[in-house]
Short mmCIF file of C-alpha atoms in Angstrom, two decimals:
data_model
loop_
_atom_site.label_atom_id
_atom_site.label_comp_id
_atom_site.label_asym_id
_atom_site.label_seq_id
_atom_site.Cartn_x
_atom_site.Cartn_y
_atom_site.Cartn_z
CA MET A 1 -28.15 -36.62 -1.46
CA SER A 2 -26.03 -33.60 -0.67
CA HIS A 3 -27.50 -30.68 1.20
CA LYS A 4 -27.04 -27.04 0.34
CA ILE A 5 -24.57 -25.08 2.45
CA ILE A 6 -26.29 -22.10 4.03
CA ILE A 7 -24.29 -19.23 5.47
CA PRO A 8 -26.14 -17.83 8.55
CA ASN A 9 -27.84 -14.47 8.09
CA THR A 10 -25.65 -13.08 10.87
CA HIS A 11 -23.07 -12.62 8.11
CA PRO A 12 -23.79 -9.35 6.23
CA HIS A 13 -23.12 -11.00 2.85
CA HIS A 14 -24.60 -14.41 3.60
CA LYS A 15 -26.55 -14.78 0.33
CA ARG A 16 -23.69 -14.07 -2.07
CA LEU A 17 -21.24 -16.05 0.06
CA SER A 18 -23.65 -19.02 0.09
CA ASP A 19 -23.71 -18.97 -3.69
CA SER A 20 -19.89 -18.98 -3.84
CA ILE A 21 -19.38 -21.81 -1.36
CA ASN A 22 -22.06 -23.99 -3.00
CA SER A 23 -20.46 -23.45 -6.40
CA PHE A 24 -17.16 -24.61 -4.88
CA ALA A 25 -18.88 -27.60 -3.21
CA GLY A 26 -20.22 -28.69 -6.61
CA LYS A 27 -16.62 -29.34 -7.73
CA HIS A 28 -15.04 -30.58 -4.48
CA ASP A 29 -15.95 -33.06 -1.75
CA VAL A 30 -16.73 -30.73 1.18
CA LYS A 31 -17.00 -32.51 4.56
CA LEU A 32 -17.35 -29.67 7.07
CA VAL A 33 -17.82 -25.90 6.99
CA PHE A 34 -17.30 -23.56 9.94
CA LEU A 35 -18.01 -19.84 10.27
CA SER A 36 -15.97 -18.07 12.92
CA TYR A 37 -15.07 -14.44 13.66
CA SER A 38 -11.68 -12.97 14.52
CA LYS A 39 -11.71 -9.92 16.79
CA THR A 40 -8.05 -9.34 15.99
CA SER A 41 -8.53 -8.95 12.25
CA GLN A 42 -12.19 -7.83 12.51
CA LYS A 43 -13.07 -10.34 9.79
CA HIS A 44 -15.03 -13.56 9.42
CA PHE A 45 -13.25 -16.89 8.94
CA LEU A 46 -15.01 -19.38 6.67
CA ILE A 47 -13.16 -22.67 7.13
CA VAL A 48 -13.87 -25.48 4.66
CA HIS A 49 -12.63 -29.04 5.31
CA ILE A 50 -12.42 -31.11 2.12
CA LYS A 51 -11.80 -34.82 1.72
CA ASP A 52 -8.59 -34.37 -0.30
CA THR A 53 -5.35 -35.09 1.53
CA HIS A 54 -3.71 -32.03 0.01
CA VAL A 55 -5.36 -28.83 -1.20
CA PRO A 56 -4.43 -28.14 -4.84
CA GLU A 57 -2.50 -24.90 -5.25
CA GLU A 58 -4.94 -23.57 -7.84
CA VAL A 59 -7.75 -23.93 -5.30
CA GLN A 60 -5.99 -21.65 -2.80
CA LYS A 61 -5.54 -19.04 -5.54
CA SER A 62 -9.17 -19.16 -6.70
CA LYS A 63 -10.76 -15.84 -7.63
CA TRP A 64 -13.75 -16.41 -5.34
CA ILE A 65 -11.44 -16.65 -2.31
CA LYS A 66 -9.85 -13.30 -3.18
CA LYS A 67 -13.28 -11.80 -3.88
CA ALA A 68 -14.60 -13.00 -0.50
CA LEU A 69 -11.83 -11.10 1.29
CA GLU A 70 -12.04 -7.92 -0.79
CA GLN A 71 -15.85 -7.66 -0.98
CA PHE A 72 -17.17 -9.64 1.98
CA ASP A 73 -14.42 -9.12 4.62
CA THR A 74 -14.15 -12.89 4.93
CA HIS A 75 -11.03 -15.04 4.97
CA ILE A 76 -11.60 -18.39 3.26
CA PHE A 77 -9.57 -21.36 4.51
CA ILE A 78 -9.62 -24.54 2.42
CA MET A 79 -8.14 -27.32 4.56
CA GLY A 80 -7.32 -30.81 3.40
CA GLU A 81 -6.96 -33.72 5.79
CA GLN A 82 -3.23 -33.15 6.11
CA ASN A 83 -3.74 -29.45 6.96
CA VAL A 84 -6.13 -30.39 9.75
CA ARG A 85 -3.75 -33.03 11.14
CA LEU A 86 -0.83 -30.55 11.00
CA SER A 87 -2.76 -27.91 12.91
CA LEU A 88 -3.91 -30.40 15.55
CA ASN A 89 -0.48 -31.97 15.95
CA LYS A 90 1.25 -28.59 16.26
CA GLY A 91 -1.04 -27.69 19.14
CA SER A 92 -1.75 -24.14 17.93
CA LEU A 93 -5.41 -24.33 19.09
CA PHE A 94 -6.45 -22.94 15.70
CA ILE A 95 -8.85 -25.85 15.09
CA TYR A 96 -10.19 -25.71 18.64
CA ARG A 97 -10.88 -21.96 18.40
CA HIS A 98 -12.40 -21.81 14.92
CA CYS A 99 -13.64 -25.33 14.15
CA ASN A 100 -15.91 -26.40 16.97
CA ALA A 101 -19.56 -27.22 17.67
CA SER A 102 -20.54 -23.54 18.02
CA THR A 103 -19.06 -22.52 14.65
CA LEU A 104 -20.17 -25.57 12.63
CA ILE A 105 -22.63 -24.57 9.88
CA TYR A 106 -22.46 -27.63 7.60
CA LYS A 107 -21.69 -31.33 7.99
CA LYS A 108 -21.77 -33.76 5.10
CA GLU A 109 -24.24 -36.57 5.55
CA GLY A 110 -22.64 -39.67 7.00
CA HIS A 111 -19.63 -37.80 8.33
CA GLU A 112 -19.25 -37.60 12.10
CA PHE A 113 -17.73 -34.46 13.55
CA THR A 114 -15.51 -34.76 16.61
CA TYR A 115 -12.82 -32.46 17.95
CA PRO A 116 -10.13 -33.13 20.53
CA GLU A 117 -10.70 -32.43 24.20
CA LEU A 118 -9.36 -29.10 25.45
CA SER A 119 -7.04 -30.75 27.99
CA LYS A 120 -5.23 -32.66 25.24
CA GLN A 121 -5.01 -29.58 23.03
CA LEU A 122 -3.65 -27.43 25.87
CA LYS A 123 -0.96 -30.04 26.54
CA ARG A 124 0.14 -29.85 22.89
CA PHE A 125 -0.12 -26.06 23.04
CA ARG A 126 2.31 -25.95 25.99
CA GLN A 127 4.79 -28.11 24.06
CA PHE A 128 4.33 -25.90 20.98
CA LYS A 129 5.16 -22.83 23.09
CA GLU A 130 8.19 -24.54 24.69
CA ASP A 131 9.56 -25.38 21.24
CA TYR A 132 9.15 -21.74 20.24
CA TYR A 133 11.16 -20.48 23.23
CA HIS A 134 13.84 -23.14 22.90
CA THR A 135 14.74 -22.08 19.35
CA LYS A 136 14.36 -18.39 20.18
CA PHE A 137 16.81 -18.57 23.09
CA LEU A 138 19.36 -20.40 20.94
CA LEU A 139 19.17 -17.72 18.24
CA ASP A 140 19.35 -14.93 20.86
CA ALA A 141 22.56 -16.40 22.24
CA GLU A 142 24.13 -16.73 18.79
CA ILE A 143 23.22 -13.12 17.93
CA GLU A 144 24.83 -11.83 21.11
CA GLY A 145 27.94 -13.88 20.37
CA ALA A 146 28.16 -12.48 16.84
CA LYS A 147 27.85 -8.91 18.16
CA GLU A 148 30.53 -9.44 20.79
CA ASN A 149 32.90 -10.64 18.07
CA ASN A 150 31.94 -7.70 15.78
CA ALA A 151 30.61 -10.21 13.24
CA PHE A 152 27.82 -7.89 12.16
CA SER A 153 27.13 -9.66 8.87
CA MET A 154 26.63 -12.91 10.77
CA ALA A 155 24.39 -11.08 13.25
CA TYR A 156 22.17 -9.93 10.36
CA HIS A 157 21.91 -13.50 9.06
CA LEU A 158 20.89 -14.68 12.52
CA TYR A 159 18.37 -11.89 12.89
CA LEU A 160 16.86 -13.00 9.58
CA SER A 161 16.51 -16.53 10.98
CA LEU A 162 14.93 -15.12 14.15
CA PHE A 163 12.41 -13.08 12.15
CA GLU A 164 11.55 -16.19 10.11
CA HIS A 165 11.10 -18.09 13.38
CA TYR A 166 8.63 -15.49 14.66
CA ILE A 167 6.67 -15.43 11.40
CA PHE A 168 6.47 -19.24 11.25
CA TYR A 169 4.82 -19.36 14.68
CA LEU A 170 2.49 -16.45 13.94
CA GLU A 171 1.37 -18.22 10.74
CA ILE A 172 0.56 -21.42 12.61
CA LEU A 173 -1.20 -19.52 15.41
CA CYS A 174 -3.20 -17.10 13.26
CA ILE A 175 -3.70 -18.95 9.97
CA GLY A 176 -3.34 -22.59 10.98
CA ASP A 177 -0.68 -23.25 8.33
CA TYR A 178 2.77 -22.01 7.33
CA PHE A 179 4.13 -20.78 4.01
CA SER A 180 7.86 -21.51 3.92
CA LYS A 181 7.99 -21.39 0.11
CA GLY A 182 7.24 -17.66 0.03
CA SER A 183 9.74 -14.89 0.77
CA LEU A 184 9.78 -13.47 4.29
CA SER A 185 8.27 -10.19 3.06
CA GLU A 186 5.44 -12.01 1.27
CA ARG A 187 4.68 -13.98 4.42
CA ILE A 188 4.54 -10.82 6.54
CA VAL A 189 2.25 -9.09 4.02
CA ARG A 190 -0.10 -12.09 4.19
CA LEU A 191 -0.07 -12.05 7.99
CA GLU A 192 -1.00 -8.36 8.13
CA GLY A 193 -4.50 -9.35 7.04
CA PHE A 194 -4.85 -11.53 10.14
CA LEU A 195 -2.76 -9.49 12.56
CA PRO A 196 -3.09 -5.76 11.68
CA GLU A 197 -0.66 -4.82 14.47
CA LEU A 198 2.16 -5.97 12.20
CA LYS A 199 1.53 -2.88 10.05
CA THR A 200 2.89 -0.75 12.90
CA LEU A 201 6.21 -2.62 12.96
CA MET A 202 7.90 -2.04 9.62
CA LEU A 203 7.79 0.54 6.87
CA LYS A 204 7.09 -0.82 3.41
CA LYS A 205 9.61 -0.05 0.69
CA THR A 206 7.12 -1.22 -1.96
CA GLU A 207 3.70 -2.83 -1.66
CA ASN A 208 5.34 -6.21 -0.98
CA THR A 209 8.76 -5.41 0.54
CA TYR A 210 10.04 -3.83 3.74
CA PHE A 211 13.05 -1.64 4.51
CA ILE A 212 14.02 -3.77 7.54
CA ILE A 213 13.94 -7.05 5.60
CA ASP A 214 15.86 -5.40 2.77
CA ALA A 215 18.49 -4.28 5.30
CA LEU A 216 18.77 -7.80 6.75
CA ASN A 217 19.20 -9.24 3.26
CA SER A 218 22.06 -6.83 2.64
CA ALA A 219 24.21 -9.30 4.60
CA LYS A 220 23.90 -11.72 1.68
CA LYS A 221 25.24 -9.09 -0.71
CA ALA A 222 28.03 -8.18 1.72
CA ASP A 223 29.09 -11.84 1.84
CA LYS A 224 28.86 -12.31 -1.91
CA GLU A 225 30.86 -9.15 -2.69
CA GLN A 226 33.13 -9.71 0.34
CA GLU A 227 32.58 -6.05 1.07
CA LEU A 228 31.32 -5.05 4.53
CA SER A 229 30.28 -1.62 3.24
CA CYS A 230 27.36 -3.34 1.48
CA LEU A 231 25.88 -4.05 4.91
CA LYS A 232 23.17 -1.52 5.78
CA ASP A 233 24.41 -0.93 9.31
CA GLU A 234 22.42 2.30 9.66
CA PHE A 235 19.42 0.03 10.36
CA GLU A 236 21.13 -1.79 13.24
CA ASP A 237 19.14 -0.06 16.00
CA ALA A 238 15.88 -0.29 14.04
CA ILE A 239 16.40 -4.03 13.51
CA PHE A 240 16.90 -4.58 17.24
CA GLN A 241 13.83 -2.49 18.14
CA THR A 242 11.68 -4.24 15.52
CA GLU A 243 12.81 -7.65 16.75
CA GLN A 244 11.86 -6.73 20.32
CA ARG A 245 8.40 -5.58 19.26
CA LEU A 246 7.87 -8.62 17.03
CA GLN A 247 8.81 -10.85 19.95
CA GLY A 248 6.24 -9.02 22.08
CA ILE A 249 3.53 -9.58 19.47
CA VAL A 250 4.22 -13.33 19.34
CA GLU A 251 4.05 -13.58 23.13
CA ASP A 252 0.81 -11.56 23.23
CA VAL A 253 -0.74 -13.86 20.62
CA PHE A 254 0.26 -16.93 22.64
CA ASP A 255 -1.31 -15.42 25.79
CA GLU A 256 -4.48 -14.26 24.03
CA ILE A 257 -5.06 -17.65 22.40
CA LYS A 258 -4.74 -19.47 25.71
CA LYS A 259 -7.18 -17.06 27.39
CA THR A 260 -9.66 -17.33 24.52
CA ALA A 261 -9.57 -21.13 24.58
CA LYS A 262 -10.44 -21.20 28.29
CA LYS A 263 -13.20 -18.58 28.11
CA THR A 264 -16.79 -19.71 27.96
CA GLU A 265 -18.29 -16.27 27.48
CA GLN A 266 -17.44 -13.46 25.10
CA ASN A 267 -17.83 -9.93 26.42
CA PRO A 268 -19.16 -7.38 23.91
CA ILE A 269 -16.61 -5.07 22.37
CA LEU A 270 -17.25 -1.52 23.47
CA ILE A 271 -16.25 1.16 21.00
CA ALA A 272 -15.48 4.50 22.59
CA ASN A 273 -16.97 7.55 20.95
CA LYS A 274 -14.30 9.76 19.45
CA GLY A 275 -14.45 13.52 19.83
CA VAL A 276 -14.71 15.67 16.73
CA SER A 277 -11.36 17.18 15.76
CA PRO A 278 -11.24 21.00 15.56
CA TYR A 279 -9.56 20.45 12.18
CA GLU A 280 -12.33 18.24 10.82
CA PRO A 281 -13.27 20.62 7.96
CA VAL A 282 -9.68 20.45 6.69
CA ILE A 283 -9.30 16.72 7.29
CA THR A 284 -12.52 16.00 5.37
CA ILE A 285 -11.16 17.85 2.33
CA LEU A 286 -7.75 16.17 2.51
CA LYS A 287 -9.18 12.64 2.74
CA ARG A 288 -9.98 12.84 -0.97
CA PHE A 289 -6.26 12.68 -1.72
CA ARG A 290 -5.72 9.16 -0.26
CA ILE A 291 -3.60 10.44 2.60
CA LYS A 292 -2.31 7.89 5.12
CA GLU A 293 -1.51 10.29 7.93
CA ILE A 294 -1.50 14.04 8.64
CA PHE A 295 0.97 15.75 10.98
CA LEU A 296 0.27 19.29 12.16
CA PHE A 297 3.69 20.73 13.03
CA HIS A 298 2.82 24.43 13.37
CA GLN A 299 -0.26 26.58 13.71
CA GLU A 300 -0.78 30.35 13.76
CA GLU A 301 -3.53 32.91 13.43
CA GLU A 302 -3.68 35.60 10.76
CA SER A 303 -6.05 38.55 10.60
CA PHE A 304 -7.16 40.47 7.51
CA GLU A 305 -9.98 43.01 7.46
CA ASN A 306 -11.21 41.89 10.89
CA LYS A 307 -11.41 38.26 9.74
CA LYS A 308 -9.31 35.60 11.45
CA THR A 309 -7.76 32.70 9.57
CA THR A 310 -6.10 29.66 11.16
CA VAL A 311 -2.99 28.65 9.22
CA LEU A 312 -2.02 24.98 9.55
CA TYR A 313 1.43 23.74 8.55
CA LEU A 314 0.93 20.11 7.54
CA LEU A 315 3.05 17.12 6.60
CA LEU A 316 0.91 14.77 4.49
CA ILE A 317 2.02 11.15 4.30
CA SER A 318 0.99 9.98 0.86
CA SER A 319 2.46 8.55 -2.32
CA LYS A 320 -0.39 9.92 -4.44
CA ILE A 321 0.17 13.69 -4.12
CA ASN A 322 2.42 15.49 -6.58
CA ASN A 323 3.84 18.97 -6.14
CA ASP A 324 1.15 20.60 -8.31
CA SER A 325 -1.52 19.06 -6.12
CA LEU A 326 -0.12 20.79 -3.04
CA PHE A 327 -1.01 24.24 -4.33
CA ASN A 328 -4.45 22.96 -5.39
CA ILE A 329 -4.93 21.71 -1.82
CA MET A 330 -3.87 25.10 -0.49
CA GLN A 331 -6.49 26.87 -2.64
CA MET A 332 -9.20 24.25 -2.08
CA VAL A 333 -9.01 24.43 1.73
CA SER A 334 -9.15 28.22 1.74
CA LYS A 335 -12.12 28.31 -0.61
CA GLN A 336 -14.17 25.48 0.89
CA THR A 337 -13.71 26.65 4.48
CA GLU A 338 -14.51 30.24 3.39
CA GLY A 339 -11.18 31.50 4.66
CA ARG A 340 -11.46 30.03 8.16
CA PHE A 341 -8.46 27.79 7.41
CA ASN A 342 -5.39 28.05 5.25
CA VAL A 343 -2.89 25.22 4.93
CA VAL A 344 0.81 25.13 4.15
CA PRO A 345 1.23 21.53 2.98
CA ILE A 346 4.26 19.43 2.23
CA ALA A 347 3.81 15.81 1.17
CA HIS A 348 6.01 12.72 1.07
CA SER A 349 5.52 8.97 1.21
CA GLY A 350 6.89 7.07 4.18
CA ALA A 351 9.33 5.32 1.84
CA TRP A 352 10.66 8.66 0.52
CA ILE A 353 11.23 9.91 4.06
CA GLN A 354 13.02 6.68 5.01
CA GLU A 355 15.32 6.92 2.00
CA HIS A 356 16.22 10.56 2.79
CA LEU A 357 16.87 10.21 6.53
CA TRP A 358 20.59 10.62 5.88
CA GLU A 359 19.82 14.25 5.06
CA TYR A 360 16.52 15.21 6.74
CA GLN A 361 16.15 12.95 9.79
CA GLU A 362 16.38 15.79 12.33
CA PHE A 363 13.49 17.67 10.71
CA PHE A 364 11.18 14.67 10.32
CA GLN A 365 11.89 13.40 13.84
CA LYS A 366 10.62 16.69 15.24
CA VAL A 367 7.55 16.75 12.99
CA MET A 368 6.46 13.10 13.12
CA ILE A 369 5.68 12.78 16.80
CA PRO A 370 2.39 11.19 18.01
CA GLU A 371 1.01 14.43 19.46
CA ASN A 372 1.31 16.10 16.03
CA SER A 373 -0.77 13.43 14.28
CA ILE A 374 -4.31 14.70 13.61
CA PHE A 375 -5.44 11.97 11.20
CA GLN A 376 -4.57 8.34 10.43
CA ALA A 377 -6.26 6.39 7.66
CA ASP A 378 -5.13 3.10 9.17
CA VAL A 379 -2.10 2.77 11.44
CA PRO A 380 0.62 5.26 12.45
CA THR A 381 3.39 5.78 9.91
CA VAL A 382 6.45 3.68 10.69
CA ILE A 383 9.90 5.21 10.21
CA HIS A 384 13.09 3.37 11.14
CA TRP A 385 15.22 6.20 12.54
CA HIS A 386 18.97 5.94 12.16
CA LYS A 387 21.50 6.36 14.95
CA GLU A 388 22.53 9.71 13.57
CA GLN A 389 22.08 11.91 10.53
CA LEU A 390 24.97 11.94 8.09
CA TYR A 391 26.74 15.19 7.32
CA SER A 392 25.85 16.70 3.96
CA ASP A 393 27.44 19.72 2.29
CA THR A 394 24.58 20.05 -0.22
CA CYS A 395 23.09 23.02 1.61
CA ALA A 396 26.41 24.89 1.65
CA MET A 397 26.88 24.18 -2.06
CA GLN A 398 23.43 25.48 -2.92
CA TYR A 399 24.03 28.57 -0.81
CA ARG A 400 27.28 29.22 -2.68
CA ASP A 401 25.54 28.86 -6.07
CA CYS A 402 22.72 31.12 -4.94
CA ASN A 403 25.19 33.72 -3.69
CA GLU A 404 27.06 33.66 -7.01
CA LEU A 405 23.79 34.31 -8.86
CA TYR A 406 23.08 37.23 -6.52
CA GLU A 407 26.53 38.70 -7.21
CA LYS A 408 25.87 38.51 -10.96
CA TYR A 409 22.56 40.30 -10.48
CA LYS A 410 24.26 43.07 -8.51
CA LEU A 411 26.98 43.34 -11.16
CA LEU A 412 24.39 43.85 -13.88
CA ARG A 413 22.55 46.40 -11.74
CA SER A 414 25.76 48.38 -11.31
CA GLN A 415 26.29 48.75 -15.06
CA GLU A 416 25.48 52.39 -15.89
CA GLU A 417 25.55 51.72 -19.65
CA LEU A 418 23.04 48.85 -19.45
CA LYS A 419 20.60 49.70 -22.27
CA SER A 420 17.96 47.09 -21.47
CA ASN A 421 16.58 45.30 -18.41
CA GLU A 422 15.80 42.23 -20.49
CA GLY A 423 16.71 39.04 -18.61
CA LEU A 424 16.78 40.61 -15.15
CA GLY A 425 13.27 39.38 -14.43
CA LEU A 426 14.35 35.81 -15.18
CA ILE A 427 17.37 36.19 -12.90
CA LEU A 428 15.21 37.61 -10.08
CA SER A 429 12.62 34.86 -10.29
CA ALA A 430 15.37 32.21 -10.17
CA LEU A 431 17.15 34.08 -7.36
CA PHE A 432 14.15 34.32 -5.04
CA TYR A 433 13.07 30.76 -5.70
CA ARG A 434 16.57 29.47 -4.94
CA ILE A 435 16.91 31.51 -1.79
CA GLY A 436 13.44 30.36 -0.75
CA THR A 437 14.68 26.78 -1.02
CA VAL A 438 18.04 27.32 0.67
CA PHE A 439 16.62 29.21 3.67
CA PRO A 440 14.42 26.40 5.14
CA TYR A 441 17.22 23.95 4.29
CA ALA A 442 19.66 25.98 6.40
CA THR A 443 17.24 26.71 9.26
CA LEU A 444 14.98 23.64 9.46
CA GLY A 445 17.20 20.98 7.93
CA TYR A 446 14.63 20.35 5.19
CA ARG A 447 14.92 21.17 1.50
CA PRO A 448 11.48 21.28 -0.14
CA ASN A 449 10.92 19.74 -3.54
CA ASP A 450 9.83 21.81 -6.53
CA ILE A 451 6.75 23.25 -4.82
CA ASN A 452 4.79 26.41 -5.48
CA ILE A 453 6.54 29.60 -4.36
CA ARG A 454 3.61 30.56 -2.08
CA ILE A 455 4.09 27.37 -0.05
CA LEU A 456 7.85 27.87 -0.11
CA TRP A 457 7.52 31.43 1.16
CA LYS A 458 5.25 30.34 4.03
CA LEU A 459 7.84 27.74 5.02
CA CYS A 460 10.42 30.54 5.10
CA GLU A 461 8.12 32.53 7.40
CA TYR A 462 7.81 29.48 9.66
CA ALA A 463 11.59 29.06 9.67
CA ASP A 464 12.09 32.70 10.68
CA PRO A 465 9.18 35.10 11.36
CA LYS A 466 11.44 38.00 10.27
CA VAL A 467 10.63 37.02 6.68
CA LYS A 468 7.16 38.49 7.32
CA ASP A 469 8.83 41.89 7.70
CA PHE A 470 9.34 41.92 3.93
CA ASP A 471 5.58 42.16 3.34
CA TYR A 472 5.69 45.96 3.20
CA LEU A 473 8.14 45.78 0.28
CA ILE A 474 6.09 43.17 -1.56
CA LYS A 475 3.00 45.36 -1.27
CA LYS A 476 4.85 48.22 -3.00
CA LEU A 477 4.99 46.23 -6.23
CA PRO A 478 2.12 46.92 -8.64
CA PHE A 479 1.91 43.26 -9.66
CA ASP A 480 1.61 39.88 -7.92
CA PHE A 481 5.07 39.22 -6.50
CA PHE A 482 4.50 35.46 -6.15
CA GLU A 483 3.24 35.05 -9.70
CA PHE A 484 6.31 36.94 -10.85
CA ILE A 485 8.65 34.71 -8.80
CA ASN A 486 7.16 31.54 -10.30
CA PRO A 487 10.08 30.43 -12.57
CA HIS A 488 7.75 29.30 -15.36
CA LYS A 489 6.25 32.77 -15.65
CA ASN A 490 9.49 34.31 -16.90
CA LEU A 491 11.02 31.41 -18.79
CA TYR A 492 9.34 31.83 -22.19
CA TRP A 493 8.31 35.49 -21.96
CA ASN A 494 8.32 38.24 -19.38
CA PHE A 495 5.60 38.08 -16.74
CA THR A 496 5.84 41.86 -16.64
CA HIS A 497 8.23 44.46 -18.04
CA LEU A 498 10.24 45.76 -15.11
CA GLY A 499 10.80 49.50 -14.91
CA GLU A 500 13.47 51.41 -13.01
CA LYS A 501 11.04 52.12 -10.17
CA HIS A 502 10.70 48.36 -9.50
CA PHE A 503 14.37 47.51 -9.10
CA PRO A 504 15.08 49.43 -5.84
CA ILE A 505 12.27 47.40 -4.24
CA PHE A 506 13.75 44.12 -5.49
CA ASP A 507 17.25 45.25 -4.44
CA GLU A 508 16.12 45.91 -0.87
CA LEU A 509 14.10 42.69 -0.73
CA ALA A 510 16.98 40.55 -2.01
CA GLN A 511 19.51 42.20 0.31
CA GLY A 512 17.26 41.76 3.34
CA PHE A 513 16.62 38.09 2.56
CA PHE A 514 20.30 37.39 1.93
CA ASP A 515 21.20 39.01 5.25
CA LEU A 516 18.99 36.42 6.99
CA VAL A 517 20.51 33.56 4.99
CA ASP A 518 24.09 34.75 5.53
CA LYS A 519 23.59 34.60 9.32
CA GLN A 520 22.82 30.89 9.07
CA PHE A 521 26.20 30.22 7.48
CA GLU A 522 28.12 32.46 9.86
CA LYS A 523 27.31 30.16 12.78
#
C-alpha cells in the first residue's frame, strides 16, 4: 500500500504542492522525496527520486514543474537512478546537501534510504575541484598563447570553451546535473534561477541571449567568412572582465559548498532594515511602468510663487516605456506629488544602450554610476563598456542641416514683399525642435529620441543653464511656446496665426540659441 506524500506545513504552499506531487506519484514510481531550501536562490528545492534509470524528457518539461517555480517559488528536481549516481560520482555534494536525513519527507515502503559518509564525499569533492582547475589552467595558457600571437579569433573560441567549462561546473554544483545539449545562453539563463548573482555578469540582448556570448560566437562567423572584421573586438575587455568575475563566482560556490557541508548549525539570516529614500514618492509612481533601474543624474530646486519644487533628471532603464509615456510620467509625478517633485525623464533598455555605445558611451558612463542609482527592481544594470567611443560625424551633420534651415528662415524674414506668413510657423517649430536635439548632442554627447519638447528643453537647460535666460522671451509670447514648438501642432494646420509682433521675439530667441550652439562647434 502506498502512502500519501505530505509536504510539511513549513512550506507556504504545502497543500497545493502536496496535491501536485501526489498526482505525479500516481503515474510514476517515486522512491524518495526531499524538501530542502537554498539560501542562494531563496527558493525551496523539492527533489524526487524515481525508480526509472533515466527521466523521460517530457517529465522534465511538465507543466506542474513550471507552475511550482512560478507560483510556489519551488524548484522541482526529478532524478532517476542514473542522475543520482552521476551526482554522487562527480562529488559535487549536491546529494549530501539536499538529500539527507534532515530533508527527507517521504520514503517508499520497503525502500531503505542510505547516503554516503561525508568523508567519502569530501574526497570526491576534492578530486572534482582538482579536475576543474586542471582544465581551467590549460585553457588559460592557450588563451594567453593565442593573444601573444595576435590570434584573436582563436582566443574567442578558447574563451567560449572556458565559459562552457565554468557553466558545466556550476550546473553540477547548483543543479546536480548538466545540460550540454542546450546552447550556452540557454544554460546560463537556467542557472540564473539557482544563482541570481549571474544576472549581474552579462547584459541580455534578448530574453534568452547575451551580448557577451554573441560577441564570442562572432569568431565562428569570422572564420566562416574568412573576414576578421566580423569579429566583435570591441567586447575584448568586457569578455576578459566577465571571465574573471565568472571565475570568481565558481570559486565562491566551491568554497560555500564545502563550508555548508561541514556546518552542523545554520545561523539565521538577518535582514537589515533599509532607510526610506527621499525620492520614495517618485519611485512609487515610476514602479508602475516596470522599470528595472532608475539613475538620478542631476537635481535642482525651482521656486514659483513661494513654492519650491525639486526637479529630478532621471534615466529609466526599461524596455516598456515609449516616448509618449515619458511626458505622461512627467505630468503624473507633478500632479500626484502636488508639485513637490518634477521629473525630466529619459528611458532606454539596457540592450539599446549597449548597441549605441559607439555613439553615446561617454554620456552613459557618467550617468550610470552606482551612486546615481536610486532604485533597482532586481540587480544592477549590466553594461559592457567598450575600450573607447567611436568617432561619429552625425552631430556635425545635423548641426549643418539645422543651420541651413535657420538660414532659409532668415531669408524669408528678409523678404520685404512677402505677402503672407503662412508656413513660417511650421519652419519655426521644426527649427526649435531640431536645435533642441542638436544642443544636448553637442554638449552632453547624447541625442534624445523623439521626445516631448518640454523634456527636450529641460535637457538643454541641464546642458547649459544659459538656456534658462531665454525664459523672459518665451513669456512675451501670448500663447504656449512649447505647444507651438510641438511639430505635430503645425503640421496639418496652424497652431496659431503668427502676427508681425511675434516674429521679433522668435528672431531673438532663435539667434540667442544658435549663438550657444555655434560655440560648441567652434571648439
